[in-house]
Short mmCIF file of C-alpha atoms in Angstrom, two decimals:
data_model
loop_
_atom_site.label_atom_id
_atom_site.label_comp_id
_atom_site.label_asym_id
_atom_site.label_seq_id
_atom_site.Cartn_x
_atom_site.Cartn_y
_atom_site.Cartn_z
CA MET A 1 -4.93 3.33 16.48
CA LYS A 2 -2.19 4.70 14.24
CA PHE A 3 -3.02 6.94 11.26
CA PHE A 4 -1.10 6.90 7.98
CA ALA A 5 -1.44 8.93 4.79
CA PHE A 6 -0.96 6.54 1.88
CA HIS A 7 -0.18 7.85 -1.61
CA LEU A 8 -0.34 6.12 -4.99
CA MET A 9 0.83 9.14 -7.02
CA PRO A 10 -1.68 8.41 -9.82
CA TRP A 11 -1.83 9.81 -13.33
CA ASP A 12 -4.75 12.23 -13.58
CA ARG A 13 -4.95 12.99 -17.32
CA LEU A 14 -6.17 9.88 -19.08
CA PRO A 15 -8.45 10.71 -22.04
CA ALA A 16 -12.19 10.86 -21.43
CA ASP A 17 -12.77 7.77 -23.55
CA PHE A 18 -9.94 5.76 -21.96
CA ALA A 19 -12.23 3.06 -20.52
CA GLU A 20 -13.72 2.41 -23.95
CA ARG A 21 -10.45 2.48 -25.91
CA TYR A 22 -8.07 0.63 -23.60
CA ASP A 23 -8.29 -2.69 -21.78
CA SER A 24 -5.98 -1.79 -18.94
CA ALA A 25 -4.15 1.03 -17.15
CA TRP A 26 -1.24 -1.40 -16.66
CA THR A 27 1.77 -2.78 -18.54
CA THR A 28 0.66 -1.97 -22.09
CA VAL A 29 -1.02 1.41 -21.57
CA PRO A 30 0.85 3.66 -24.04
CA ASN A 31 3.37 5.95 -22.37
CA SER A 32 2.58 8.52 -25.05
CA LEU A 33 -0.28 9.45 -22.70
CA TYR A 34 2.30 10.71 -20.19
CA ASP A 35 3.19 14.42 -20.13
CA SER A 36 6.54 14.88 -18.40
CA GLN A 37 6.03 18.55 -17.53
CA HIS A 38 2.72 17.81 -15.85
CA GLY A 39 4.20 14.70 -14.27
CA GLY A 40 6.86 16.81 -12.60
CA GLN A 41 4.24 19.09 -11.11
CA LEU A 42 2.27 16.09 -9.87
CA TYR A 43 5.31 14.61 -8.13
CA ASN A 44 5.94 17.85 -6.29
CA ASP A 45 2.27 18.25 -5.32
CA TYR A 46 2.13 14.68 -4.08
CA LEU A 47 5.30 15.08 -2.04
CA ASP A 48 3.91 18.30 -0.55
CA GLN A 49 0.81 16.39 0.54
CA LEU A 50 2.90 13.81 2.37
CA VAL A 51 5.03 16.50 3.99
CA LEU A 52 1.77 18.13 5.10
CA ALA A 53 0.81 14.87 6.83
CA ASP A 54 3.87 15.27 9.05
CA LYS A 55 2.87 18.83 9.97
CA LEU A 56 -0.72 17.73 10.69
CA GLY A 57 0.31 15.07 13.18
CA PHE A 58 -0.22 11.85 11.25
CA ASP A 59 1.69 8.88 12.61
CA GLY A 60 3.12 7.94 9.25
CA VAL A 61 3.14 8.25 5.47
CA CYS A 62 3.17 5.43 2.93
CA VAL A 63 4.52 5.05 -0.59
CA ASN A 64 4.57 1.98 -2.83
CA GLU A 65 6.06 0.47 -5.96
CA HIS A 66 4.39 -0.08 -9.33
CA HIS A 67 5.76 -0.15 -12.87
CA GLN A 68 4.49 0.74 -16.34
CA ASN A 69 1.06 1.97 -15.33
CA ALA A 70 -1.16 5.01 -14.79
CA TYR A 71 -2.53 3.81 -11.43
CA GLY A 72 0.60 4.69 -9.48
CA THR A 73 3.49 6.50 -11.17
CA MET A 74 6.04 5.50 -8.55
CA PRO A 75 8.42 2.88 -9.97
CA SER A 76 10.91 3.79 -7.23
CA PRO A 77 9.22 4.46 -3.90
CA ASN A 78 12.65 4.54 -2.30
CA LEU A 79 13.42 7.79 -4.11
CA MET A 80 10.27 9.34 -2.67
CA ALA A 81 10.95 7.90 0.76
CA SER A 82 14.46 9.36 0.80
CA ILE A 83 13.04 12.82 0.04
CA LEU A 84 10.46 12.42 2.79
CA ALA A 85 13.14 11.21 5.20
CA ARG A 86 14.88 14.57 4.72
CA GLN A 87 11.78 16.82 4.61
CA THR A 88 9.80 15.40 7.54
CA ASN A 89 10.57 15.22 11.24
CA ASN A 90 8.20 12.86 13.01
CA VAL A 91 6.19 10.57 10.74
CA LYS A 92 7.10 6.95 10.17
CA ILE A 93 8.00 6.40 6.53
CA ALA A 94 6.43 3.19 5.28
CA VAL A 95 7.59 1.88 1.92
CA VAL A 96 4.88 -0.68 1.17
CA GLY A 97 6.85 -1.98 -0.40
CA ASN A 98 9.75 -3.15 -2.50
CA ALA A 99 8.80 -6.10 -4.76
CA LEU A 100 11.73 -8.36 -3.88
CA PRO A 101 11.76 -10.68 -6.95
CA LEU A 102 12.23 -7.62 -9.18
CA TYR A 103 15.60 -6.75 -7.58
CA ASN A 104 18.75 -8.48 -8.77
CA PRO A 105 20.35 -8.93 -6.35
CA PRO A 106 17.85 -8.22 -3.54
CA THR A 107 20.68 -6.97 -1.32
CA ARG A 108 19.97 -3.65 -3.06
CA VAL A 109 16.73 -3.45 -1.04
CA ALA A 110 18.59 -3.99 2.22
CA GLU A 111 21.05 -1.23 1.31
CA GLU A 112 18.51 1.36 0.17
CA PHE A 113 16.16 0.73 3.09
CA ALA A 114 19.10 1.10 5.48
CA MET A 115 19.94 4.44 3.85
CA ILE A 116 16.36 5.68 4.38
CA ASP A 117 16.41 4.50 7.99
CA CYS A 118 19.67 6.34 8.63
CA ILE A 119 18.59 9.58 6.89
CA SER A 120 15.28 9.62 8.79
CA GLY A 121 16.82 8.86 12.17
CA GLY A 122 15.20 5.43 12.43
CA ARG A 123 11.70 6.07 11.07
CA LEU A 124 11.49 3.50 8.26
CA ILE A 125 8.81 0.83 8.05
CA ALA A 126 10.02 -1.77 5.56
CA GLY A 127 7.44 -3.28 3.24
CA LEU A 128 8.76 -6.47 1.67
CA VAL A 129 6.34 -7.66 -0.99
CA VAL A 130 5.96 -10.26 -3.72
CA GLY A 131 4.80 -7.63 -6.21
CA GLY A 132 1.52 -7.42 -8.07
CA GLY A 133 0.64 -9.70 -10.95
CA PRO A 134 1.11 -7.00 -13.63
CA GLU A 135 4.71 -6.45 -12.54
CA TYR A 136 5.64 -9.94 -13.73
CA TYR A 137 4.47 -9.04 -17.22
CA SER A 138 6.30 -5.70 -17.06
CA PHE A 139 9.58 -7.42 -16.10
CA SER A 140 9.02 -10.61 -18.15
CA LEU A 141 9.61 -12.69 -15.03
CA ASN A 142 8.36 -16.26 -14.69
CA PRO A 143 5.47 -15.96 -12.19
CA THR A 144 5.86 -19.58 -11.12
CA HIS A 145 9.11 -18.51 -9.44
CA ALA A 146 7.51 -15.56 -7.61
CA ARG A 147 7.05 -17.23 -4.23
CA SER A 148 10.38 -19.05 -4.09
CA MET A 149 12.24 -15.91 -5.21
CA TYR A 150 10.39 -13.88 -2.60
CA ARG A 151 11.18 -16.26 0.26
CA GLU A 152 14.86 -16.42 -0.63
CA ALA A 153 15.13 -12.65 -1.08
CA PHE A 154 13.22 -11.99 2.15
CA ASP A 155 15.56 -14.16 4.20
CA LEU A 156 18.60 -12.60 2.54
CA VAL A 157 17.45 -9.05 3.33
CA LEU A 158 16.90 -10.01 6.97
CA ARG A 159 20.36 -11.57 7.11
CA CYS A 160 21.83 -8.33 5.73
CA TRP A 161 20.27 -6.45 8.64
CA THR A 162 20.88 -8.93 11.44
CA GLU A 163 24.23 -10.56 10.63
CA THR A 164 27.60 -8.89 10.36
CA GLY A 165 29.37 -9.24 7.04
CA PRO A 166 30.94 -10.32 4.94
CA PHE A 167 29.10 -13.61 4.54
CA GLU A 168 28.24 -15.84 1.60
CA HIS A 169 24.83 -16.62 0.13
CA TYR A 170 24.23 -19.55 -2.17
CA GLY A 171 20.54 -20.01 -2.88
CA GLN A 172 18.33 -21.26 -5.68
CA HIS A 173 17.99 -17.89 -7.38
CA TRP A 174 21.02 -15.85 -6.22
CA LYS A 175 24.60 -16.80 -5.54
CA LEU A 176 26.70 -14.11 -3.85
CA ARG A 177 30.30 -14.60 -2.75
CA TYR A 178 30.42 -11.42 -0.67
CA VAL A 179 27.41 -10.04 1.20
CA ASN A 180 28.60 -7.09 3.26
CA PRO A 181 26.09 -4.21 3.03
CA TRP A 182 27.02 -0.70 4.02
CA PRO A 183 25.15 1.08 5.60
CA ARG A 184 23.11 -0.81 8.19
CA PRO A 185 19.78 0.42 9.64
CA ILE A 186 19.50 2.35 12.87
CA GLN A 187 16.55 0.30 14.11
CA GLN A 188 17.66 -2.99 15.64
CA PRO A 189 17.47 -5.84 15.02
CA HIS A 190 15.77 -4.40 11.91
CA PRO A 191 13.08 -1.89 10.93
CA PRO A 192 9.43 -2.94 11.44
CA ILE A 193 8.23 -5.12 8.57
CA TRP A 194 4.85 -4.83 6.87
CA ILE A 195 3.63 -7.31 4.27
CA PRO A 196 0.48 -6.56 2.25
CA GLY A 197 -1.82 -9.26 0.93
CA ALA A 198 -5.03 -9.82 -1.03
CA GLY A 199 -6.07 -13.04 0.65
CA SER A 200 -3.35 -15.52 -0.31
CA LYS A 201 -3.29 -18.16 2.40
CA GLU A 202 0.44 -18.60 1.91
CA THR A 203 1.06 -14.91 2.62
CA ILE A 204 -1.21 -14.88 5.67
CA GLN A 205 0.51 -17.93 7.14
CA PHE A 206 3.97 -16.58 6.33
CA VAL A 207 3.32 -13.23 8.03
CA ALA A 208 1.71 -14.82 11.09
CA GLN A 209 4.55 -17.30 11.49
CA ARG A 210 7.16 -14.54 11.36
CA ARG A 211 5.09 -12.25 13.65
CA PHE A 212 5.18 -9.33 11.25
CA ALA A 213 2.31 -7.02 10.25
CA TYR A 214 -0.29 -7.83 7.59
CA MET A 215 -1.75 -4.98 5.53
CA GLY A 216 -4.98 -5.67 3.68
CA ILE A 217 -4.85 -4.63 0.02
CA PRO A 218 -7.72 -2.16 -0.63
CA TYR A 219 -10.74 -1.86 -2.93
CA PHE A 220 -12.57 -4.88 -1.57
CA HIS A 221 -15.86 -5.17 0.31
CA LEU A 222 -15.65 -5.00 4.10
CA ASP A 223 -16.64 -8.66 4.31
CA PHE A 224 -13.50 -9.60 2.35
CA PHE A 225 -11.29 -7.69 4.80
CA GLN A 226 -13.11 -9.31 7.72
CA ARG A 227 -12.49 -12.79 6.33
CA ASN A 228 -8.79 -12.19 5.71
CA PHE A 229 -8.14 -10.52 9.05
CA ASP A 230 -9.93 -13.38 10.84
CA LEU A 231 -7.76 -15.85 8.92
CA PHE A 232 -4.69 -13.93 10.03
CA ARG A 233 -5.76 -13.95 13.67
CA ASP A 234 -6.44 -17.69 13.45
CA ALA A 235 -3.00 -18.24 11.93
CA CYS A 236 -1.39 -16.30 14.77
CA GLU A 237 -3.20 -18.46 17.32
CA LYS A 238 -1.94 -21.59 15.57
CA ASN A 239 1.58 -20.18 15.93
CA GLY A 240 1.12 -19.82 19.68
CA TYR A 241 0.24 -16.15 20.19
CA THR A 242 -2.61 -13.65 19.94
CA ALA A 243 -2.36 -11.10 17.15
CA ASP A 244 -1.84 -7.49 18.23
CA PRO A 245 -4.15 -4.99 16.46
CA GLU A 246 -1.01 -3.16 15.31
CA GLN A 247 -0.20 -6.23 13.22
CA LEU A 248 -3.18 -5.39 11.02
CA GLY A 249 -3.67 -2.47 8.64
CA TRP A 250 -6.76 -1.38 6.69
CA LEU A 251 -6.18 0.74 3.57
CA LEU A 252 -9.05 2.65 1.95
CA PRO A 253 -10.00 5.95 0.27
CA ILE A 254 -11.21 8.67 2.68
CA TYR A 255 -12.69 12.08 1.93
CA VAL A 256 -13.89 14.68 4.45
CA ALA A 257 -15.75 17.92 3.76
CA GLU A 258 -18.03 20.24 5.70
CA SER A 259 -21.15 18.11 5.05
CA ASP A 260 -22.03 14.76 3.51
CA GLU A 261 -23.51 16.47 0.46
CA GLN A 262 -20.49 18.69 -0.08
CA ALA A 263 -18.10 15.78 0.37
CA TRP A 264 -19.76 13.74 -2.36
CA ALA A 265 -20.12 16.78 -4.62
CA GLU A 266 -16.37 17.49 -4.38
CA TYR A 267 -15.20 13.89 -4.51
CA GLU A 268 -17.46 11.69 -6.62
CA GLU A 269 -16.13 12.42 -10.12
CA HIS A 270 -12.55 11.83 -8.96
CA LEU A 271 -13.49 8.53 -7.33
CA TRP A 272 -15.20 7.23 -10.49
CA TYR A 273 -12.22 8.26 -12.64
CA PHE A 274 -10.11 6.09 -10.36
CA VAL A 275 -12.50 3.12 -10.35
CA ARG A 276 -13.34 3.10 -14.06
CA ASN A 277 -9.89 3.94 -15.43
CA LEU A 278 -7.03 3.32 -13.03
CA LEU A 279 -8.28 0.04 -11.56
CA LYS A 280 -8.63 -1.53 -15.01
CA GLY A 281 -6.19 -4.42 -15.21
CA LEU A 282 -4.95 -4.21 -11.61
CA VAL A 283 -6.24 -7.60 -10.49
CA ILE A 284 -4.28 -9.97 -12.69
CA PHE A 285 -2.92 -13.30 -11.50
CA PRO A 286 -0.43 -14.73 -14.01
CA PRO A 287 -0.34 -18.54 -14.20
CA GLY A 288 1.52 -19.95 -11.20
CA TYR A 289 1.62 -16.61 -9.37
CA THR A 290 -0.47 -17.97 -6.49
CA SER A 291 -1.59 -21.42 -5.39
CA VAL A 292 -4.76 -23.21 -6.44
CA ARG A 293 -6.08 -23.22 -2.87
CA SER A 294 -5.58 -19.46 -2.58
CA ILE A 295 -6.91 -18.46 -5.98
CA ALA A 296 -10.36 -19.88 -5.24
CA GLY A 297 -10.84 -17.59 -2.25
CA ILE A 298 -9.40 -14.59 -4.07
CA GLN A 299 -11.70 -15.16 -7.05
CA ARG A 300 -14.70 -15.14 -4.73
CA GLY A 301 -13.48 -11.84 -3.32
CA LEU A 302 -13.13 -10.38 -6.82
CA GLN A 303 -16.89 -10.62 -7.19
CA GLN A 304 -16.96 -7.83 -4.58
CA PHE A 305 -14.06 -5.81 -5.97
CA MET A 306 -14.57 -2.05 -6.27
CA THR A 307 -14.91 -2.21 -10.05
CA SER A 308 -18.26 -3.96 -9.52
CA CYS A 309 -19.66 -0.76 -7.98
CA GLN A 310 -21.96 1.33 -10.15
CA THR A 311 -23.45 3.86 -7.71
CA ARG A 312 -22.66 5.88 -4.62
CA ASP A 313 -24.89 3.49 -2.65
CA ASP A 314 -22.73 0.54 -3.77
CA ILE A 315 -19.63 2.35 -2.47
CA GLU A 316 -21.23 3.14 0.87
CA ARG A 317 -22.83 -0.27 1.47
CA GLY A 318 -19.56 -2.11 0.92
CA GLY A 319 -17.36 0.34 2.81
CA TYR A 320 -15.14 0.73 -0.27
CA ALA A 321 -14.55 4.42 0.57
CA ILE A 322 -15.53 6.56 3.54
CA VAL A 323 -16.92 9.92 2.38
CA GLY A 324 -18.77 12.60 4.33
CA SER A 325 -18.73 15.19 7.08
CA PRO A 326 -16.26 14.87 9.96
CA ASP A 327 -18.97 13.28 12.12
CA THR A 328 -19.98 10.80 9.40
CA VAL A 329 -16.42 9.78 8.61
CA ARG A 330 -15.48 9.49 12.28
CA GLU A 331 -18.45 7.29 13.17
CA LYS A 332 -18.02 4.99 10.17
CA LEU A 333 -14.30 4.58 10.76
CA LYS A 334 -14.90 3.89 14.44
CA THR A 335 -17.52 1.23 13.70
CA TYR A 336 -15.63 -0.47 10.88
CA SER A 337 -12.19 -0.41 12.52
CA GLN A 338 -13.61 -1.96 15.69
CA ARG A 339 -15.34 -4.62 13.61
CA LEU A 340 -12.14 -5.42 11.72
CA GLY A 341 -9.92 -5.24 14.81
CA VAL A 342 -7.18 -3.20 13.14
CA GLY A 343 -4.61 -0.96 14.79
CA ASN A 344 -3.40 0.84 11.65
CA LEU A 345 -5.62 2.98 9.43
CA LEU A 346 -4.06 3.77 6.06
CA GLY A 347 -5.99 6.50 4.29
CA LEU A 348 -5.86 7.37 0.60
CA PHE A 349 -6.57 11.09 0.92
CA GLN A 350 -5.76 11.80 -2.73
CA ILE A 351 -7.21 9.59 -5.42
CA GLY A 352 -7.59 9.72 -9.19
CA THR A 353 -8.01 13.28 -10.42
CA LEU A 354 -8.57 14.87 -7.00
CA PRO A 355 -6.74 18.22 -7.21
CA HIS A 356 -3.99 19.25 -4.82
CA GLU A 357 -6.08 21.87 -3.01
CA LEU A 358 -8.89 19.44 -2.22
CA ALA A 359 -6.45 16.73 -1.15
CA CYS A 360 -4.83 19.15 1.33
CA LYS A 361 -8.22 20.31 2.58
CA ASN A 362 -9.29 16.68 3.03
CA MET A 363 -6.19 15.83 5.06
CA THR A 364 -6.51 18.94 7.20
CA LEU A 365 -10.16 18.33 8.09
CA PHE A 366 -9.37 14.69 8.86
CA ALA A 367 -6.41 15.59 11.06
CA GLU A 368 -8.24 18.33 12.95
CA GLN A 369 -11.77 16.96 13.28
CA VAL A 370 -11.62 13.17 12.85
CA MET A 371 -8.25 11.83 13.92
CA PRO A 372 -8.07 13.28 17.46
CA LYS A 373 -11.36 11.74 18.58
CA LEU A 374 -10.62 8.38 16.99
CA ARG A 375 -7.20 8.36 18.60
CA ALA A 376 -8.67 9.21 22.02
CA GLU A 377 -11.33 6.52 21.73
CA SER A 378 -8.78 3.88 20.72
CA GLN A 379 -6.75 4.62 23.85
CA ARG A 380 -9.61 4.00 26.27
#
């Protein structure tokens, strides 16, 4: 089992009546709600938390890309990753990921990821993603082209890393006379590749066929994760091999305190801010963004999305977040990770309005009292 600290870098100062006044925390949420001075402090606090993960012995840290929203104020995860590449020594740096259809040309992704890999001494994990539905509204991109643009860009990025240049690329969406990226990554033939998904059959089959790693998008009921991970394992078998647990990642909010009661007392208001404000508008599928056969399964899963939760019991029954004492968190994570068959645990240790001090305390308790025993048990 590998342990990663995942960060969204959320906005923590939406007005108290946000859920009543606004339909979404995405795309059209007014940027007049953003305070640049406070935003600067948040960025530095959030980076400090990820640097702390390196000092605490986590296996990796994760950042990701979202635009025009309050959920995750990180339109350029590569900027954050480059800082972390310089300020950390041991952790893998997972950018999960760059939304390839948003880059014109996508060779920019190959170049910037190679820079991060070189600065970090070969610690990059490259997330190559389609991008969430809201991003296509933010960039005014035709969502019916999302999958074909992604496939072409994906193959082009891999060519940049595995073929010497210059070479030519003439595809449906990009035509490049000279492809000759400097620099090239340290890791050969290329950095490890992670691809997140929310249940699209096309994504599951694509990742299994290429033998990369599939990261389950969070905020769903455990049963939804189980279904998708089983589909991935079946797809791997159909491609002639057995999936390795390290090809699967489970991302979820985690909070540890001295007791169950104290954990919920410290955490609950911050969790509900996140659920009731920041998740509004996240799950949007523009017309043509995914196939008819995939959307049916995803829509069933949305009936068990985290926004359907009303109480602490709902959160606990569905495994949407793991909250409690070190013993409680350890036992739940052990049981659920064995059930899901995953080799990568991606924890959201800061969420919503959770202040810096509590986020650092949470990570420290997890690293000192939860992670060592889980790691030992996974190695038996």
